[in-house]
Amino acid sequence: MPAQGPRVVSDVPALRAAIAEFRRAGERLALVPTMGALHAGHIALVEAGHRVAERIVVTIFINPRQFSANEDLARYPRDLEGDLKKLAAAGTDLVFAPNVETMYPPGFSTQVSVGGVSQGLCGAIRPHFFGGVATVVTKLFLQAGADFAMFGEKDYQQLLVVRRMAADLDIPTKVIAVPTVREPDGVAMSSRNVYLSPAERRVAPRLHQVLQEIASAARQGKSVPLAIDAGIATLKPDGFGPIDYLALCDAESLTPIIRLNGPGRVLGAAWLGATRLIDNVSA
Ligand code: PAF
């Protein structure tokens, strides 16, 4: 027997009416914001949602404001039918799949800008990115009014930016971090992995390995700059490049550090052919 599919709504009044029904029954709500093309990493967010709330709302919206003009908005993978099947199997009550006009009607002029944790790393390389993410996630949080919102550690800087935004704007949705889901060879699950050629996919695990090597050097008190240089020297011959960054940072502030004096995070972003891979591990 196929699992019953989630109800799909595409405008804010319908979203709020459906959520009001859950609230009348006294149910808690977990929000799972996505851009679709769902994989096991997204399903882990839904499963984590089930552990804290009775109802799961998944949003599917490819947010144009977090892509610059030369990025992959037009070719970003789309598969609403496949997504709904996966969400039915994972147990999802409601899917909010708005179009661009619903989220950004004519005249829309507001941008949510988060300082601190959004500067540096991906924020320095993709200056448009976190403003776009913070704006759309603020809207989704206010539209849904959920108790919890599930975010993957795969996008570690995004997780911290969203947490900061919700705290600063007094949005009472608790942001919950969910560990990265990896392929058996260590590659972090990402909707963009479909862009990799078979040859690129074979070397893709090197990024995760290099991050682990830097984390291990940091934990052993060895030189982190030397470990980063060694990482760059192994990634380049495998075809990685440009390497946007490899860095050891304070796990809370994301300030770059060269030795651990508390929880750290090693983060990396590198191009493999036409695909930009990002990943991170704890240190
Ligand atoms: O991580 C993503 O898929 C997106 O950045 C998000 C959080 C859904 C906002 O568009």
Coordinates of C-alpha atoms and ligand atoms in Angstrom, one line a residue:
M1 CA 0.0 0.0 0.0
P2 CA 1.6 3.3 -1.0
A3 CA 2.0 5.8 1.9
Q4 CA -0.6 8.6 1.8
G5 CA 0.9 11.7 0.2
P6 CA 1.2 15.0 2.1
R7 CA -1.3 17.8 1.4
V8 CA 0.3 20.4 -0.8
V9 CA -0.5 24.1 -0.5
S10 CA 1.0 27.0 -2.5
D11 CA -0.2 30.2 -0.8
V12 CA 0.2 31.6 2.6
P13 CA -3.5 31.7 3.7
A14 CA -3.9 28.0 2.8
L15 CA -0.6 27.3 4.7
R16 CA -1.9 29.2 7.8
A17 CA -5.3 27.6 7.7
A18 CA -3.8 24.1 7.6
I19 CA -1.4 24.9 10.4
A20 CA -4.3 26.4 12.5
E21 CA -6.0 23.0 12.3
F22 CA -2.9 21.3 13.8
R23 CA -2.7 24.0 16.5
R24 CA -6.4 23.5 17.4
A25 CA -5.6 19.9 18.1
G26 CA -2.7 21.1 20.4
E27 CA 0.0 19.6 18.1
R28 CA 3.6 20.8 17.8
L29 CA 5.0 21.7 14.5
A30 CA 8.4 21.1 12.9
L31 CA 9.4 23.0 9.8
V32 CA 11.8 21.6 7.3
P33 CA 12.8 24.3 4.8
T34 CA 14.2 22.8 1.5
M35 CA 14.8 23.7 -2.1
G36 CA 13.5 20.3 -3.2
A37 CA 15.5 17.6 -5.1
L38 CA 15.3 15.7 -1.9
H39 CA 17.8 13.1 -0.8
A40 CA 18.5 11.1 2.4
G41 CA 19.9 14.2 4.1
H42 CA 16.5 15.9 3.8
I43 CA 14.7 12.8 5.0
A44 CA 16.9 12.8 8.1
L45 CA 15.6 16.3 8.8
V46 CA 12.0 15.0 8.5
E47 CA 12.9 12.1 10.8
A48 CA 14.5 14.5 13.3
G49 CA 11.3 16.6 13.1
H50 CA 9.2 13.5 14.1
R51 CA 11.3 13.2 17.3
V52 CA 10.2 16.7 18.5
A53 CA 6.8 17.4 17.0
E54 CA 3.5 15.7 16.0
R55 CA 3.3 17.5 12.6
I56 CA 5.9 18.0 9.9
V57 CA 5.7 20.8 7.4
V58 CA 8.2 20.7 4.5
T59 CA 8.7 23.8 2.3
I60 CA 10.0 23.4 -1.2
F61 CA 11.1 26.6 -2.8
I62 CA 14.1 27.3 -5.0
N63 CA 14.9 30.8 -3.6
P64 CA 16.2 33.0 -6.5
R65 CA 17.5 35.5 -3.9
Q66 CA 20.3 33.2 -2.8
F67 CA 21.7 32.7 -6.3
S68 CA 23.8 35.3 -8.1
A69 CA 23.3 35.9 -11.9
N70 CA 26.1 33.5 -12.8
E71 CA 25.1 30.7 -10.6
D72 CA 23.0 27.5 -11.2
L73 CA 19.4 28.7 -10.6
A74 CA 18.2 27.7 -14.0
R75 CA 19.7 24.2 -13.9
Y76 CA 19.1 23.6 -10.2
P77 CA 17.5 20.0 -10.0
R78 CA 13.7 20.0 -9.7
D79 CA 11.5 16.9 -9.1
L80 CA 8.3 17.8 -7.2
E81 CA 6.7 14.4 -8.0
G82 CA 9.7 12.4 -6.7
D83 CA 10.0 14.7 -3.7
L84 CA 6.3 14.1 -2.7
K85 CA 6.8 10.3 -2.9
K86 CA 9.8 10.5 -0.6
L87 CA 8.0 12.8 1.8
A88 CA 4.9 10.5 1.8
A89 CA 7.2 7.5 2.8
A90 CA 8.9 9.6 5.5
G91 CA 5.6 10.8 6.9
T92 CA 5.0 14.5 6.1
D93 CA 1.7 16.2 6.9
L94 CA 2.0 19.3 4.8
V95 CA 4.1 20.7 1.9
F96 CA 4.3 24.4 1.2
A97 CA 5.5 24.9 -2.4
P98 CA 5.0 28.6 -3.3
N99 CA 6.0 30.2 -6.5
V100 CA 8.3 33.1 -6.8
E101 CA 5.5 35.7 -7.0
T102 CA 3.9 34.4 -3.8
M103 CA 7.2 34.8 -1.9
Y104 CA 8.3 38.0 -3.7
P105 CA 5.3 39.8 -5.0
P106 CA 5.9 43.0 -7.1
G107 CA 7.3 45.7 -5.0
F108 CA 9.0 43.4 -2.5
S109 CA 11.9 45.4 -1.1
T110 CA 13.0 43.9 2.2
Q111 CA 16.3 42.1 2.8
V112 CA 17.3 40.5 6.1
S113 CA 21.0 41.0 6.7
V114 CA 22.8 39.1 9.4
G115 CA 26.3 40.3 10.5
G116 CA 28.9 38.3 12.4
V117 CA 28.7 34.6 11.4
S118 CA 27.6 35.4 7.9
Q119 CA 30.8 37.3 7.1
G120 CA 33.8 35.2 5.9
L121 CA 33.8 31.7 4.4
C122 CA 30.9 31.3 2.0
G123 CA 29.7 34.8 2.9
A124 CA 33.0 36.3 1.6
I125 CA 32.9 34.2 -1.6
R126 CA 29.1 34.5 -2.3
P127 CA 28.2 37.9 -0.9
H128 CA 24.6 37.7 -2.0
F129 CA 24.0 34.3 -0.4
F130 CA 23.2 34.7 3.3
G131 CA 21.1 37.8 2.7
G132 CA 19.0 35.7 0.4
V133 CA 18.8 32.7 2.8
A134 CA 18.1 34.9 5.8
T135 CA 15.3 36.8 3.9
V136 CA 13.5 33.6 2.7
V137 CA 14.0 31.7 6.0
T138 CA 12.6 34.7 8.0
K139 CA 9.5 34.7 5.7
L140 CA 9.1 30.9 6.1
F141 CA 9.4 31.2 9.9
L142 CA 6.8 33.9 10.1
Q143 CA 4.5 32.2 7.6
A144 CA 4.5 28.9 9.5
G145 CA 5.0 29.9 13.1
A146 CA 6.5 26.5 13.8
D147 CA 7.9 25.4 17.2
F148 CA 11.0 23.9 15.6
A149 CA 12.9 24.2 12.4
M150 CA 15.3 21.5 11.2
F151 CA 18.6 22.5 9.6
G152 CA 21.4 20.2 8.4
E153 CA 25.0 20.6 9.7
K154 CA 26.2 20.0 6.1
D155 CA 25.5 23.8 5.6
Y156 CA 27.1 24.7 8.9
Q157 CA 27.5 28.4 8.3
Q158 CA 23.9 28.6 7.1
L159 CA 22.7 26.9 10.3
L160 CA 24.5 29.5 12.5
V161 CA 23.2 32.4 10.4
V162 CA 19.6 31.2 10.7
R163 CA 20.0 30.6 14.4
R164 CA 21.4 34.1 14.9
M165 CA 18.6 35.6 12.8
A166 CA 15.9 33.9 14.8
A167 CA 17.5 34.9 18.1
D168 CA 18.0 38.5 17.0
L169 CA 14.5 38.9 15.6
D170 CA 12.8 37.2 18.6
I171 CA 11.3 34.6 16.4
P172 CA 10.2 31.8 18.8
T173 CA 11.1 28.9 16.4
K174 CA 13.8 26.7 17.9
V175 CA 16.5 25.9 15.3
I176 CA 17.6 22.3 15.6
A177 CA 20.9 21.1 14.0
V178 CA 20.8 17.7 12.3
P179 CA 24.1 15.8 11.6
T180 CA 25.3 15.5 8.0
V181 CA 24.2 12.4 6.1
R182 CA 27.1 10.9 4.1
E183 CA 27.4 8.4 1.3
P184 CA 29.3 5.2 2.3
D185 CA 32.5 6.8 0.9
G186 CA 32.1 9.9 3.1
V187 CA 30.7 12.4 0.5
A188 CA 28.1 14.6 2.1
M189 CA 24.7 14.2 0.6
S190 CA 23.8 17.3 -1.5
S191 CA 21.2 18.0 -4.3
R192 CA 24.1 19.3 -6.4
N193 CA 26.0 16.0 -6.3
V194 CA 24.0 15.0 -9.4
Y195 CA 26.1 17.5 -11.4
L196 CA 29.3 15.4 -10.8
S197 CA 30.6 13.3 -13.6
P198 CA 31.5 9.7 -12.7
A199 CA 35.2 10.6 -12.6
E200 CA 34.5 13.7 -10.4
R201 CA 32.3 11.6 -8.1
R202 CA 35.2 9.1 -7.6
V203 CA 37.5 11.8 -6.2
A204 CA 34.8 13.8 -4.4
P205 CA 35.4 11.9 -1.0
R206 CA 38.9 13.6 -0.9
L207 CA 37.3 16.8 0.4
H208 CA 35.9 15.1 3.5
Q209 CA 39.1 13.2 4.0
V210 CA 41.2 16.4 3.9
L211 CA 38.8 18.1 6.4
Q212 CA 39.2 15.2 8.7
E213 CA 43.0 15.3 8.4
I214 CA 43.0 19.1 9.3
A215 CA 40.7 18.3 12.3
S216 CA 43.0 15.5 13.4
A217 CA 46.1 17.8 13.2
A218 CA 44.3 20.5 15.2
R219 CA 43.2 18.0 17.9
Q220 CA 46.8 16.7 18.1
G221 CA 48.2 20.2 18.5
K222 CA 50.0 20.1 15.2
S223 CA 50.3 23.1 12.9
V224 CA 46.9 23.8 11.3
P225 CA 48.3 26.1 8.5
L226 CA 50.7 23.2 7.5
A227 CA 47.7 20.8 7.5
I228 CA 45.7 23.2 5.4
D229 CA 48.6 23.5 2.9
A230 CA 48.9 19.7 2.7
G231 CA 45.2 19.5 2.1
I232 CA 45.4 22.0 -0.8
A233 CA 48.4 20.0 -2.2
T234 CA 46.4 16.8 -2.2
L235 CA 43.1 18.3 -3.6
K236 CA 44.7 20.1 -6.6
P237 CA 46.1 17.0 -8.4
D238 CA 42.7 15.2 -7.9
G239 CA 41.2 18.0 -10.0
F240 CA 39.8 20.3 -7.3
G241 CA 40.1 24.0 -8.0
P242 CA 39.5 26.7 -7.3
I243 CA 39.6 25.9 -3.6
D244 CA 37.5 28.7 -2.1
Y245 CA 38.6 28.0 1.5
L246 CA 39.8 25.4 3.9
A247 CA 39.7 26.7 7.5
L248 CA 39.6 25.9 11.1
C249 CA 37.1 28.1 12.9
D250 CA 35.6 28.5 16.4
A251 CA 32.5 26.4 16.2
E252 CA 30.2 29.1 17.6
S253 CA 31.6 32.4 16.2
L254 CA 33.1 31.0 13.0
T255 CA 36.2 33.2 13.7
P256 CA 39.2 31.6 12.0
I257 CA 41.7 30.1 14.5
I258 CA 45.0 28.2 14.3
R259 CA 44.7 26.2 17.4
L260 CA 41.8 24.8 19.4
N261 CA 40.8 26.3 22.7
G262 CA 37.2 25.0 22.7
P263 CA 34.9 23.4 20.1
G264 CA 36.2 23.9 16.6
R265 CA 34.9 23.3 13.1
V266 CA 36.9 22.6 10.0
L267 CA 35.1 23.9 6.9
G268 CA 35.9 23.6 3.2
A269 CA 34.5 24.7 -0.1
A270 CA 36.1 23.7 -3.4
W271 CA 35.1 23.4 -7.0
L272 CA 35.3 20.0 -8.8
G273 CA 34.7 20.8 -12.4
A274 CA 31.5 22.8 -12.6
T275 CA 30.3 21.8 -9.2
R276 CA 31.0 23.6 -5.9
L277 CA 31.2 21.2 -3.0
I278 CA 31.0 22.3 0.6
D279 CA 31.5 20.2 3.7
N280 CA 32.6 20.5 7.4
V281 CA 33.6 18.4 10.3
S282 CA 33.9 19.0 14.1
A283 CA 37.4 19.5 15.6
Ligands
PAF1 O1 19.6 24.8 2.5 C1 18.7 25.1 1.7 O2 18.1 24.2 1.0 C2 18.3 26.5 1.5 O3 19.4 27.4 1.7 C3 17.1 26.9 2.4 C4 17.5 26.9 3.9 C5 15.9 26.0 2.1 C6 16.7 28.4 2.1 O4 16.3 28.5 0.8

